[in-house]
Short mmCIF file of N, CA and C (backbone and C1' of nucleotides) in Angstrom, two decimals:
data_model
loop_
_atom_site.label_atom_id
_atom_site.label_comp_id
_atom_site.label_asym_id
_atom_site.label_seq_id
_atom_site.Cartn_x
_atom_site.Cartn_y
_atom_site.Cartn_z
N MET A 1 -65.57 -4.57 -17.76
CA MET A 1 -64.21 -4.24 -18.15
C MET A 1 -63.97 -2.76 -18.12
N PRO A 2 -64.07 -2.24 -16.93
CA PRO A 2 -63.88 -0.81 -16.76
C PRO A 2 -62.46 -0.35 -17.08
N GLU A 3 -61.51 -0.97 -16.48
CA GLU A 3 -60.12 -0.57 -16.70
C GLU A 3 -59.31 -1.70 -17.33
N PRO A 4 -59.11 -1.64 -18.64
CA PRO A 4 -58.32 -2.70 -19.27
C PRO A 4 -56.89 -2.64 -18.74
N THR A 5 -56.31 -3.80 -18.51
CA THR A 5 -54.94 -3.84 -17.99
C THR A 5 -53.96 -3.42 -19.08
N PHE A 6 -52.74 -3.18 -18.66
CA PHE A 6 -51.71 -2.77 -19.61
C PHE A 6 -51.56 -3.84 -20.70
N SER A 7 -51.53 -5.09 -20.28
CA SER A 7 -51.38 -6.19 -21.24
C SER A 7 -52.53 -6.21 -22.25
N GLU A 8 -53.74 -5.96 -21.76
CA GLU A 8 -54.90 -5.95 -22.66
C GLU A 8 -54.74 -4.89 -23.73
N ARG A 9 -54.24 -3.74 -23.31
CA ARG A 9 -54.05 -2.65 -24.27
C ARG A 9 -52.94 -2.98 -25.26
N VAL A 10 -51.94 -3.70 -24.78
CA VAL A 10 -50.84 -4.11 -25.67
C VAL A 10 -51.41 -5.02 -26.75
N TYR A 11 -52.20 -6.00 -26.32
CA TYR A 11 -52.77 -6.94 -27.29
C TYR A 11 -53.65 -6.22 -28.30
N ALA A 12 -54.44 -5.28 -27.83
CA ALA A 12 -55.34 -4.54 -28.73
C ALA A 12 -54.54 -3.79 -29.79
N THR A 13 -53.42 -3.23 -29.37
CA THR A 13 -52.59 -2.47 -30.31
C THR A 13 -51.91 -3.39 -31.31
N VAL A 14 -51.41 -4.51 -30.83
CA VAL A 14 -50.73 -5.45 -31.72
C VAL A 14 -51.70 -6.00 -32.77
N ARG A 15 -52.96 -6.15 -32.38
CA ARG A 15 -53.96 -6.66 -33.33
C ARG A 15 -54.18 -5.66 -34.47
N ARG A 16 -53.83 -4.40 -34.24
CA ARG A 16 -54.05 -3.39 -35.27
C ARG A 16 -52.88 -3.29 -36.26
N ILE A 17 -51.80 -4.03 -36.00
CA ILE A 17 -50.67 -3.98 -36.92
C ILE A 17 -51.07 -4.66 -38.22
N PRO A 18 -50.95 -3.96 -39.34
CA PRO A 18 -51.34 -4.51 -40.64
C PRO A 18 -50.48 -5.70 -41.06
N TYR A 19 -51.04 -6.52 -41.89
CA TYR A 19 -50.34 -7.68 -42.45
C TYR A 19 -49.11 -7.17 -43.19
N GLY A 20 -47.98 -7.86 -42.99
CA GLY A 20 -46.77 -7.46 -43.69
C GLY A 20 -46.05 -6.26 -43.09
N ARG A 21 -46.43 -5.89 -41.88
CA ARG A 21 -45.78 -4.74 -41.22
C ARG A 21 -45.27 -5.17 -39.85
N VAL A 22 -44.33 -4.42 -39.30
CA VAL A 22 -43.81 -4.73 -37.97
C VAL A 22 -43.74 -3.46 -37.13
N VAL A 23 -43.74 -3.63 -35.82
CA VAL A 23 -43.64 -2.49 -34.91
C VAL A 23 -42.68 -2.89 -33.79
N THR A 24 -41.96 -1.93 -33.27
CA THR A 24 -41.01 -2.23 -32.19
C THR A 24 -41.73 -2.23 -30.85
N TYR A 25 -41.10 -2.83 -29.84
CA TYR A 25 -41.68 -2.87 -28.50
C TYR A 25 -41.89 -1.44 -28.01
N GLY A 26 -40.87 -0.63 -28.25
CA GLY A 26 -40.96 0.77 -27.83
C GLY A 26 -42.07 1.49 -28.59
N GLY A 27 -42.28 1.08 -29.84
CA GLY A 27 -43.32 1.70 -30.65
C GLY A 27 -44.69 1.42 -30.06
N ILE A 28 -44.92 0.18 -29.66
CA ILE A 28 -46.20 -0.21 -29.06
C ILE A 28 -46.39 0.62 -27.79
N ALA A 29 -45.34 0.69 -26.99
CA ALA A 29 -45.41 1.44 -25.74
C ALA A 29 -45.77 2.90 -26.02
N ALA A 30 -45.15 3.46 -27.05
CA ALA A 30 -45.40 4.86 -27.40
C ALA A 30 -46.85 5.06 -27.82
N LEU A 31 -47.38 4.12 -28.61
CA LEU A 31 -48.77 4.23 -29.05
C LEU A 31 -49.72 4.16 -27.86
N LEU A 32 -49.28 3.54 -26.80
CA LEU A 32 -50.12 3.42 -25.60
C LEU A 32 -49.96 4.63 -24.69
N GLY A 33 -49.05 5.51 -25.08
CA GLY A 33 -48.85 6.70 -24.27
C GLY A 33 -47.79 6.57 -23.21
N THR A 34 -47.09 5.40 -23.18
CA THR A 34 -46.02 5.21 -22.20
C THR A 34 -44.77 4.74 -22.94
N PRO A 35 -44.09 5.66 -23.61
CA PRO A 35 -42.91 5.35 -24.43
C PRO A 35 -41.77 4.65 -23.70
N ARG A 36 -41.78 4.68 -22.39
CA ARG A 36 -40.69 4.04 -21.65
C ARG A 36 -41.05 2.64 -21.18
N ALA A 37 -42.20 2.15 -21.60
CA ALA A 37 -42.66 0.84 -21.14
C ALA A 37 -42.39 -0.30 -22.12
N ALA A 38 -41.35 -0.17 -22.92
CA ALA A 38 -41.03 -1.22 -23.91
C ALA A 38 -40.89 -2.57 -23.23
N ARG A 39 -40.29 -2.57 -22.07
CA ARG A 39 -40.09 -3.83 -21.35
C ARG A 39 -41.40 -4.44 -20.92
N GLY A 40 -42.31 -3.59 -20.54
CA GLY A 40 -43.62 -4.06 -20.12
C GLY A 40 -44.32 -4.72 -21.31
N VAL A 41 -44.11 -4.18 -22.50
CA VAL A 41 -44.72 -4.74 -23.70
C VAL A 41 -44.19 -6.16 -23.92
N GLY A 42 -42.89 -6.32 -23.75
CA GLY A 42 -42.28 -7.64 -23.91
C GLY A 42 -42.85 -8.63 -22.92
N SER A 43 -43.03 -8.18 -21.70
CA SER A 43 -43.58 -9.05 -20.66
C SER A 43 -45.00 -9.48 -21.00
N ALA A 44 -45.77 -8.55 -21.52
CA ALA A 44 -47.16 -8.83 -21.88
C ALA A 44 -47.22 -9.90 -22.97
N LEU A 45 -46.39 -9.74 -23.99
CA LEU A 45 -46.39 -10.71 -25.09
C LEU A 45 -45.89 -12.08 -24.62
N ALA A 46 -44.96 -12.07 -23.66
CA ALA A 46 -44.42 -13.33 -23.14
C ALA A 46 -45.51 -14.11 -22.41
N ALA A 47 -46.51 -13.41 -21.94
CA ALA A 47 -47.59 -14.05 -21.18
C ALA A 47 -48.74 -14.52 -22.06
N LEU A 48 -48.62 -14.33 -23.36
CA LEU A 48 -49.68 -14.74 -24.28
C LEU A 48 -49.90 -16.25 -24.23
N PRO A 49 -51.17 -16.69 -24.21
CA PRO A 49 -51.48 -18.12 -24.22
C PRO A 49 -51.32 -18.68 -25.64
N GLU A 50 -51.32 -19.95 -25.78
CA GLU A 50 -51.13 -20.58 -27.09
C GLU A 50 -52.16 -20.15 -28.12
N GLY A 51 -53.41 -20.44 -27.86
CA GLY A 51 -54.44 -20.11 -28.84
C GLY A 51 -54.93 -18.69 -28.77
N ASN A 52 -54.11 -17.75 -29.20
CA ASN A 52 -54.53 -16.35 -29.15
C ASN A 52 -54.64 -15.78 -30.56
N ASP A 53 -55.34 -14.66 -30.69
CA ASP A 53 -55.49 -14.05 -32.01
C ASP A 53 -54.61 -12.81 -32.15
N VAL A 54 -53.53 -12.79 -31.38
CA VAL A 54 -52.62 -11.65 -31.43
C VAL A 54 -51.40 -11.95 -32.30
N PRO A 55 -51.20 -11.16 -33.35
CA PRO A 55 -50.03 -11.36 -34.24
C PRO A 55 -48.74 -10.89 -33.60
N TRP A 56 -48.34 -11.56 -32.55
CA TRP A 56 -47.14 -11.20 -31.80
C TRP A 56 -45.87 -11.20 -32.62
N TRP A 57 -45.85 -11.95 -33.71
CA TRP A 57 -44.62 -12.04 -34.50
C TRP A 57 -44.32 -10.73 -35.25
N ARG A 58 -45.32 -9.81 -35.27
CA ARG A 58 -45.08 -8.53 -35.95
C ARG A 58 -44.43 -7.51 -35.04
N VAL A 59 -44.00 -7.97 -33.86
CA VAL A 59 -43.33 -7.08 -32.92
C VAL A 59 -41.85 -7.47 -32.82
N VAL A 60 -40.97 -6.52 -33.14
CA VAL A 60 -39.52 -6.79 -33.10
C VAL A 60 -38.84 -5.71 -32.26
N ASN A 61 -37.56 -5.86 -32.01
CA ASN A 61 -36.88 -4.88 -31.18
C ASN A 61 -36.46 -3.64 -32.00
N GLY A 62 -35.94 -2.67 -31.30
CA GLY A 62 -35.61 -1.40 -31.93
C GLY A 62 -34.59 -1.47 -33.04
N ARG A 63 -33.83 -2.55 -33.09
CA ARG A 63 -32.83 -2.69 -34.15
C ARG A 63 -33.39 -3.47 -35.32
N GLY A 64 -34.66 -3.79 -35.28
CA GLY A 64 -35.27 -4.51 -36.39
C GLY A 64 -34.95 -6.00 -36.42
N GLU A 65 -34.60 -6.55 -35.25
CA GLU A 65 -34.30 -7.99 -35.22
C GLU A 65 -35.21 -8.72 -34.24
N ILE A 66 -35.24 -10.05 -34.37
CA ILE A 66 -36.05 -10.87 -33.51
C ILE A 66 -35.50 -10.86 -32.09
N SER A 67 -36.36 -10.71 -31.12
CA SER A 67 -35.91 -10.73 -29.72
C SER A 67 -36.27 -12.02 -29.01
N LEU A 68 -36.19 -13.12 -29.73
CA LEU A 68 -36.52 -14.41 -29.13
C LEU A 68 -35.36 -15.38 -29.28
N PRO A 69 -34.28 -15.14 -28.55
CA PRO A 69 -33.09 -15.98 -28.64
C PRO A 69 -33.36 -17.43 -28.24
N HIS A 70 -34.31 -17.64 -27.35
CA HIS A 70 -34.55 -19.01 -26.89
C HIS A 70 -35.87 -19.57 -27.40
N TYR A 71 -36.27 -19.15 -28.59
CA TYR A 71 -37.51 -19.69 -29.15
C TYR A 71 -37.12 -20.62 -30.30
N PRO A 72 -37.66 -21.84 -30.32
CA PRO A 72 -37.30 -22.85 -31.30
C PRO A 72 -37.81 -22.61 -32.72
N GLY A 73 -37.05 -23.08 -33.68
CA GLY A 73 -37.48 -23.07 -35.08
C GLY A 73 -37.53 -21.75 -35.79
N ARG A 74 -37.03 -20.69 -35.15
CA ARG A 74 -37.10 -19.38 -35.81
C ARG A 74 -38.51 -19.12 -36.31
N LEU A 75 -39.51 -19.49 -35.50
CA LEU A 75 -40.91 -19.34 -35.89
C LEU A 75 -41.27 -17.91 -36.29
N GLN A 76 -40.83 -16.95 -35.48
CA GLN A 76 -41.18 -15.57 -35.77
C GLN A 76 -40.66 -15.13 -37.14
N ARG A 77 -39.42 -15.48 -37.42
CA ARG A 77 -38.84 -15.09 -38.71
C ARG A 77 -39.59 -15.75 -39.86
N MET A 78 -39.97 -17.01 -39.66
CA MET A 78 -40.68 -17.74 -40.70
C MET A 78 -42.02 -17.07 -41.01
N LEU A 79 -42.74 -16.72 -39.94
CA LEU A 79 -44.05 -16.10 -40.13
C LEU A 79 -43.94 -14.75 -40.85
N LEU A 80 -42.93 -13.98 -40.47
CA LEU A 80 -42.76 -12.67 -41.10
C LEU A 80 -42.41 -12.80 -42.58
N GLU A 81 -41.49 -13.70 -42.88
CA GLU A 81 -41.11 -13.87 -44.28
C GLU A 81 -42.32 -14.36 -45.08
N GLN A 82 -43.17 -15.11 -44.40
CA GLN A 82 -44.37 -15.62 -45.06
C GLN A 82 -45.31 -14.47 -45.42
N GLU A 83 -45.21 -13.37 -44.64
CA GLU A 83 -46.06 -12.20 -44.92
C GLU A 83 -45.38 -11.24 -45.89
N GLY A 84 -44.18 -11.61 -46.31
CA GLY A 84 -43.48 -10.75 -47.26
C GLY A 84 -42.53 -9.76 -46.62
N VAL A 85 -42.21 -9.97 -45.35
CA VAL A 85 -41.25 -9.09 -44.68
C VAL A 85 -39.86 -9.75 -44.79
N PRO A 86 -38.98 -9.15 -45.57
CA PRO A 86 -37.65 -9.71 -45.81
C PRO A 86 -36.63 -9.42 -44.72
N PHE A 87 -35.73 -10.36 -44.51
CA PHE A 87 -34.65 -10.18 -43.54
C PHE A 87 -33.34 -9.99 -44.29
N ARG A 88 -32.49 -9.12 -43.77
CA ARG A 88 -31.21 -8.91 -44.42
C ARG A 88 -30.29 -10.05 -43.98
N ARG A 89 -29.13 -10.13 -44.62
CA ARG A 89 -28.18 -11.20 -44.26
C ARG A 89 -27.82 -11.14 -42.79
N SER A 90 -27.82 -9.92 -42.26
CA SER A 90 -27.45 -9.75 -40.84
C SER A 90 -28.59 -10.18 -39.91
N GLY A 91 -29.74 -10.52 -40.51
CA GLY A 91 -30.86 -10.97 -39.69
C GLY A 91 -31.73 -9.84 -39.19
N THR A 92 -31.65 -8.70 -39.84
CA THR A 92 -32.46 -7.55 -39.42
C THR A 92 -33.49 -7.17 -40.48
N ILE A 93 -34.54 -6.46 -40.02
CA ILE A 93 -35.60 -6.00 -40.92
C ILE A 93 -35.43 -4.50 -41.12
N ASP A 94 -35.71 -4.02 -42.33
CA ASP A 94 -35.61 -2.59 -42.61
C ASP A 94 -36.86 -1.89 -42.09
N LEU A 95 -36.75 -1.35 -40.88
CA LEU A 95 -37.91 -0.71 -40.25
C LEU A 95 -38.37 0.52 -41.01
N ARG A 96 -37.48 1.11 -41.76
CA ARG A 96 -37.86 2.31 -42.52
C ARG A 96 -38.87 1.97 -43.60
N ARG A 97 -38.86 0.74 -44.03
CA ARG A 97 -39.78 0.34 -45.11
C ARG A 97 -40.92 -0.55 -44.62
N PHE A 98 -40.66 -1.35 -43.59
CA PHE A 98 -41.69 -2.27 -43.11
C PHE A 98 -42.22 -1.96 -41.72
N GLY A 99 -41.67 -0.93 -41.10
CA GLY A 99 -42.17 -0.55 -39.78
C GLY A 99 -43.47 0.23 -39.89
N TRP A 100 -44.46 -0.17 -39.12
CA TRP A 100 -45.77 0.49 -39.15
C TRP A 100 -45.70 1.81 -38.37
N ARG A 101 -46.05 2.91 -39.02
CA ARG A 101 -46.01 4.23 -38.39
C ARG A 101 -44.62 4.57 -37.87
N THR A 102 -43.63 4.02 -38.52
CA THR A 102 -42.26 4.27 -38.05
C THR A 102 -41.91 5.74 -38.05
N GLN A 103 -42.24 6.42 -39.14
CA GLN A 103 -41.85 7.83 -39.22
C GLN A 103 -42.49 8.66 -38.12
N PHE A 104 -43.57 8.17 -37.57
CA PHE A 104 -44.24 8.91 -36.51
C PHE A 104 -43.32 9.16 -35.33
N TRP A 105 -42.68 8.10 -34.86
CA TRP A 105 -41.82 8.30 -33.70
C TRP A 105 -40.37 8.59 -34.09
N GLU A 106 -40.15 8.72 -35.38
CA GLU A 106 -38.80 9.08 -35.80
C GLU A 106 -38.61 10.55 -35.50
N GLU A 107 -39.73 11.27 -35.44
CA GLU A 107 -39.66 12.71 -35.22
C GLU A 107 -39.16 13.04 -33.82
N ASP A 108 -39.57 12.26 -32.85
CA ASP A 108 -39.16 12.57 -31.48
C ASP A 108 -39.04 11.31 -30.65
N ARG A 109 -37.83 10.88 -30.38
CA ARG A 109 -37.62 9.67 -29.59
C ARG A 109 -36.98 10.01 -28.26
N SER A 110 -37.04 11.26 -27.89
CA SER A 110 -36.39 11.68 -26.65
C SER A 110 -36.95 10.96 -25.43
N ASP A 111 -38.14 10.41 -25.57
CA ASP A 111 -38.77 9.74 -24.43
C ASP A 111 -38.58 8.23 -24.43
N VAL A 112 -38.06 7.72 -25.52
CA VAL A 112 -37.99 6.27 -25.65
C VAL A 112 -36.83 5.63 -24.90
N GLY A 113 -37.10 4.45 -24.37
CA GLY A 113 -36.04 3.67 -23.78
C GLY A 113 -35.50 4.04 -22.43
N GLY A 114 -36.28 4.15 -21.47
CA GLY A 114 -35.74 4.39 -20.14
C GLY A 114 -35.14 5.77 -19.95
N ARG A 115 -34.92 6.48 -21.04
CA ARG A 115 -34.35 7.82 -20.93
C ARG A 115 -35.44 8.82 -20.67
N ARG A 116 -35.25 9.73 -19.79
CA ARG A 116 -36.28 10.73 -19.52
C ARG A 116 -36.01 11.97 -20.32
N PRO A 117 -37.04 12.75 -20.59
CA PRO A 117 -36.82 13.98 -21.33
C PRO A 117 -35.96 14.91 -20.51
N ALA A 118 -35.05 15.49 -21.07
CA ALA A 118 -34.08 16.30 -20.32
C ALA A 118 -34.55 17.23 -19.21
N ARG A 119 -35.17 17.96 -19.10
CA ARG A 119 -35.52 18.72 -17.88
C ARG A 119 -34.32 19.38 -17.24
N GLU A 120 -33.71 20.31 -17.95
CA GLU A 120 -32.51 20.95 -17.44
C GLU A 120 -32.79 21.93 -16.34
N GLY A 121 -33.91 22.55 -16.32
CA GLY A 121 -34.16 23.56 -15.30
C GLY A 121 -33.93 22.99 -13.93
N GLY A 122 -33.96 21.70 -13.82
CA GLY A 122 -33.73 21.09 -12.53
C GLY A 122 -34.83 21.51 -11.60
N GLU A 123 -35.86 22.07 -12.16
CA GLU A 123 -36.95 22.59 -11.33
C GLU A 123 -37.91 21.49 -10.92
N THR A 124 -38.25 21.46 -9.73
CA THR A 124 -39.20 20.48 -9.26
C THR A 124 -40.58 21.01 -9.58
N ASN A 125 -41.27 20.35 -10.44
CA ASN A 125 -42.57 20.85 -10.88
C ASN A 125 -43.48 21.13 -9.71
N ARG A 126 -43.10 21.08 -8.58
CA ARG A 126 -44.03 21.39 -7.51
C ARG A 126 -43.25 21.79 -6.30
P DC B 1 -48.76 -0.73 0.67
"O5'" DC B 1 -47.47 -1.64 0.83
"C5'" DC B 1 -46.90 -1.72 2.10
"C4'" DC B 1 -45.58 -2.42 2.04
"C3'" DC B 1 -44.69 -1.87 0.93
"O3'" DC B 1 -43.33 -1.95 1.34
"C1'" DC B 1 -45.10 -4.14 0.54
P DA B 2 -42.24 -0.96 0.57
"O5'" DA B 2 -41.01 -1.95 0.38
"C5'" DA B 2 -40.54 -2.68 1.51
"C4'" DA B 2 -39.72 -3.87 1.04
"C3'" DA B 2 -38.66 -3.48 0.01
"O3'" DA B 2 -37.47 -4.23 0.26
"C1'" DA B 2 -40.13 -5.10 -0.92
P DG B 3 -36.19 -3.95 -0.70
"O5'" DG B 3 -36.27 -5.23 -1.65
"C5'" DG B 3 -36.44 -6.52 -1.08
"C4'" DG B 3 -36.32 -7.59 -2.15
"C3'" DG B 3 -35.26 -7.28 -3.21
"O3'" DG B 3 -34.55 -8.48 -3.51
"C1'" DG B 3 -37.37 -7.62 -4.24
P DC B 4 -33.22 -8.43 -4.45
"O5'" DC B 4 -33.62 -9.37 -5.66
"C5'" DC B 4 -35.00 -9.49 -6.04
"C4'" DC B 4 -35.20 -10.66 -6.95
"C3'" DC B 4 -34.29 -10.65 -8.17
"O3'" DC B 4 -34.11 -11.97 -8.67
"C1'" DC B 4 -36.51 -10.07 -8.81
P DT B 5 -33.26 -12.16 -10.02
"O5'" DT B 5 -34.38 -12.05 -11.15
"C5'" DT B 5 -35.50 -12.93 -11.10
"C4'" DT B 5 -36.26 -12.88 -12.42
"C3'" DT B 5 -35.36 -12.75 -13.66
"O3'" DT B 5 -35.84 -13.61 -14.69
"C1'" DT B 5 -36.90 -10.95 -13.58
P DG B 6 -34.91 -13.89 -15.95
"O5'" DG B 6 -35.69 -13.07 -17.09
"C5'" DG B 6 -37.04 -13.37 -17.39
"C4'" DG B 6 -37.57 -12.37 -18.42
"C3'" DG B 6 -36.56 -12.07 -19.53
"O3'" DG B 6 -37.24 -12.01 -20.79
"C1'" DG B 6 -37.20 -10.08 -18.45
P DA B 7 -36.68 -13.13 -21.80
"O5'" DA B 7 -36.75 -12.45 -23.22
"C5'" DA B 7 -37.99 -12.36 -23.78
"C4'" DA B 7 -37.94 -11.35 -24.87
"C3'" DA B 7 -38.49 -10.00 -24.44
"O3'" DA B 7 -37.94 -8.97 -25.25
"C1'" DA B 7 -39.95 -11.05 -25.99
P DC B 8 -36.58 -8.20 -24.68
"O5'" DC B 8 -37.07 -6.68 -24.53
"C5'" DC B 8 -38.25 -6.17 -25.11
"C4'" DC B 8 -38.12 -4.65 -25.19
"C3'" DC B 8 -37.13 -4.19 -26.26
"O3'" DC B 8 -37.66 -3.04 -26.92
"C1'" DC B 8 -36.46 -3.38 -24.15
P DT B 9 -36.81 -2.46 -28.21
"O5'" DT B 9 -36.04 -1.23 -27.55
"C5'" DT B 9 -36.80 -0.24 -26.87
"C4'" DT B 9 -35.91 0.88 -26.41
"C3'" DT B 9 -34.87 1.34 -27.44
"O3'" DT B 9 -34.92 2.76 -27.57
"C1'" DT B 9 -33.81 0.85 -25.37
P DC B 10 -33.99 3.47 -28.66
"O5'" DC B 10 -32.93 4.23 -27.75
"C5'" DC B 10 -33.39 5.02 -26.65
"C4'" DC B 10 -32.21 5.48 -25.81
"C3'" DC B 10 -31.05 5.99 -26.66
"O3'" DC B 10 -30.60 7.24 -26.18
"C1'" DC B 10 -30.29 4.30 -25.16
P DC B 11 -29.40 8.03 -26.93
"O5'" DC B 11 -28.22 7.81 -25.90
"C5'" DC B 11 -28.46 8.05 -24.52
"C4'" DC B 11 -27.17 7.93 -23.73
"C3'" DC B 11 -25.97 8.54 -24.47
"O3'" DC B 11 -25.13 9.20 -23.54
"C1'" DC B 11 -25.59 6.22 -24.07
P DT B 12 -23.81 9.99 -24.13
"O5'" DT B 12 -22.62 9.00 -23.73
"C5'" DT B 12 -22.59 8.44 -22.41
"C4'" DT B 12 -21.37 7.55 -22.25
"C3'" DT B 12 -20.12 8.06 -22.95
"O3'" DT B 12 -18.97 7.82 -22.13
"C1'" DT B 12 -20.64 5.89 -23.72
P DG B 13 -17.53 8.48 -22.57
"O5'" DG B 13 -16.64 7.20 -22.82
"C5'" DG B 13 -16.50 6.21 -21.79
"C4'" DG B 13 -15.83 4.96 -22.35
"C3'" DG B 13 -14.57 5.26 -23.16
"O3'" DG B 13 -13.58 4.26 -22.91
"C1'" DG B 13 -16.10 4.07 -24.50
P DT C 1 -22.57 -1.00 -38.62
"O5'" DT C 1 -21.40 -1.58 -37.68
"C5'" DT C 1 -20.40 -2.50 -38.18
"C4'" DT C 1 -19.77 -3.23 -37.00
"C3'" DT C 1 -20.83 -3.87 -36.10
"O3'" DT C 1 -20.36 -5.16 -35.70
"C1'" DT C 1 -19.49 -2.39 -34.83
P DC C 2 -21.21 -6.07 -34.71
"O5'" DC C 2 -20.51 -5.87 -33.29
"C5'" DC C 2 -19.10 -6.03 -33.17
"C4'" DC C 2 -18.68 -6.02 -31.71
"C3'" DC C 2 -19.70 -6.63 -30.76
"O3'" DC C 2 -19.03 -7.37 -29.74
"C1'" DC C 2 -19.33 -4.38 -30.15
P DA C 3 -19.87 -8.18 -28.63
"O5'" DA C 3 -19.48 -7.42 -27.29
"C5'" DA C 3 -18.09 -7.19 -26.99
"C4'" DA C 3 -17.96 -6.37 -25.72
"C3'" DA C 3 -18.83 -6.87 -24.57
"O3'" DA C 3 -18.10 -6.74 -23.35
"C1'" DA C 3 -19.41 -4.64 -25.10
P DG C 4 -18.76 -7.22 -21.97
"O5'" DG C 4 -19.12 -5.80 -21.31
"C5'" DG C 4 -18.11 -4.80 -21.22
"C4'" DG C 4 -18.61 -3.62 -20.42
"C3'" DG C 4 -19.50 -4.01 -19.23
"O3'" DG C 4 -19.16 -3.20 -18.11
"C1'" DG C 4 -20.69 -2.56 -20.69
P DG C 5 -20.01 -3.36 -16.76
"O5'" DG C 5 -21.00 -2.10 -16.89
"C5'" DG C 5 -20.46 -0.80 -17.16
"C4'" DG C 5 -21.52 0.26 -16.92
"C3'" DG C 5 -22.43 -0.03 -15.74
"O3'" DG C 5 -22.72 1.19 -15.05
"C1'" DG C 5 -23.71 0.11 -17.73
P DA C 6 -23.74 1.12 -13.80
"O5'" DA C 6 -25.01 1.89 -14.39
"C5'" DA C 6 -24.80 3.04 -15.20
"C4'" DA C 6 -26.14 3.63 -15.61
"C3'" DA C 6 -27.21 3.56 -14.52
"O3'" DA C 6 -28.01 4.73 -14.56
"C1'" DA C 6 -27.95 2.41 -16.45
P DG C 7 -29.05 4.96 -13.42
"O5'" DG C 7 -30.43 4.94 -14.23
"C5'" DG C 7 -30.58 5.84 -15.31
"C4'" DG C 7 -31.91 5.62 -16.00
"C3'" DG C 7 -33.07 5.46 -15.00
"O3'" DG C 7 -34.14 6.27 -15.44
"C1'" DG C 7 -32.99 3.60 -16.47
P DC C 8 -35.43 6.41 -14.47
"O5'" DC C 8 -36.58 5.64 -15.25
"C5'" DC C 8 -36.55 5.58 -16.65
"C4'" DC C 8 -37.72 4.78 -17.18
"C3'" DC C 8 -38.82 4.53 -16.15
"O3'" DC C 8 -40.10 4.62 -16.75
"C1'" DC C 8 -37.94 2.48 -16.92
P DC C 9 -41.41 4.59 -15.86
"O5'" DC C 9 -42.31 3.46 -16.52
"C5'" DC C 9 -41.70 2.38 -17.15
"C4'" DC C 9 -42.70 1.32 -17.53
"C3'" DC C 9 -43.74 1.02 -16.45
"O3'" DC C 9 -44.95 0.55 -17.01
"C1'" DC C 9 -42.20 -0.79 -16.66
P DA C 10 -46.21 0.30 -16.06
"O5'" DA C 10 -46.44 -1.26 -16.17
"C5'" DA C 10 -46.55 -1.85 -17.46
"C4'" DA C 10 -46.51 -3.37 -17.37
"C3'" DA C 10 -47.53 -3.93 -16.37
"O3'" DA C 10 -48.06 -5.14 -16.90
"C1'" DA C 10 -45.33 -4.54 -15.70
P DG C 11 -49.25 -5.89 -16.13
"O5'" DG C 11 -48.51 -7.14 -15.50
"C5'" DG C 11 -47.81 -8.02 -16.37
"C4'" DG C 11 -47.12 -9.11 -15.58
"C3'" DG C 11 -48.02 -9.76 -14.51
"O3'" DG C 11 -47.79 -11.17 -14.54
"C1'" DG C 11 -46.05 -8.92 -13.50
P DC C 12 -48.75 -12.17 -13.68
"O5'" DC C 12 -47.68 -13.04 -12.87
"C5'" DC C 12 -46.34 -12.58 -12.81
"C4'" DC C 12 -45.43 -13.45 -12.02
"C3'" DC C 12 -46.04 -14.28 -10.88
"O3'" DC C 12 -45.21 -15.42 -10.65
"C1'" DC C 12 -44.73 -12.51 -9.97
P DT C 13 -45.62 -16.48 -9.48
"O5'" DT C 13 -44.60 -16.09 -8.32
"C5'" DT C 13 -43.19 -16.07 -8.60
"C4'" DT C 13 -42.39 -15.86 -7.32
"C3'" DT C 13 -42.92 -16.61 -6.10
"O3'" DT C 13 -41.82 -17.02 -5.29
"C1'" DT C 13 -42.93 -14.29 -5.65
#
DNA sequence: CAGCTGACTCCTG
DNA sequence: TCAGGAGCCAGCT
């Protein structure tokens, strides 16, 4: 296992999320060093097999809500509430209180979400 | 190797 | 607060 795939690294990171905490897709991507790969994180989790040891339910979107519109039984919400993570009436989670390492990327999100860091000089680095 | 798709995120009106 | 549009990534066809 010389070069773990992106998905492998995603799973490894998700396994480190503490019980009762949640992380956003973009947050996982940022921890992996690729803050713009939030979509890739979603794809990786979507490919998870049934019997896995990855707490995928602790991953939510940037607005603190479940990103599984077509998943039956509200399973993710049930599991989170079971861990003590409360949902507001609007169906969102307070990431400021339950987000793991949330304040870390609150300091600088200029790289998150498909947006590139400004680079006004217009200078071609080479 | 080109083209699509999607458990994403951000900006603007 | 909500809808529309655009950008970025990994995995599949």
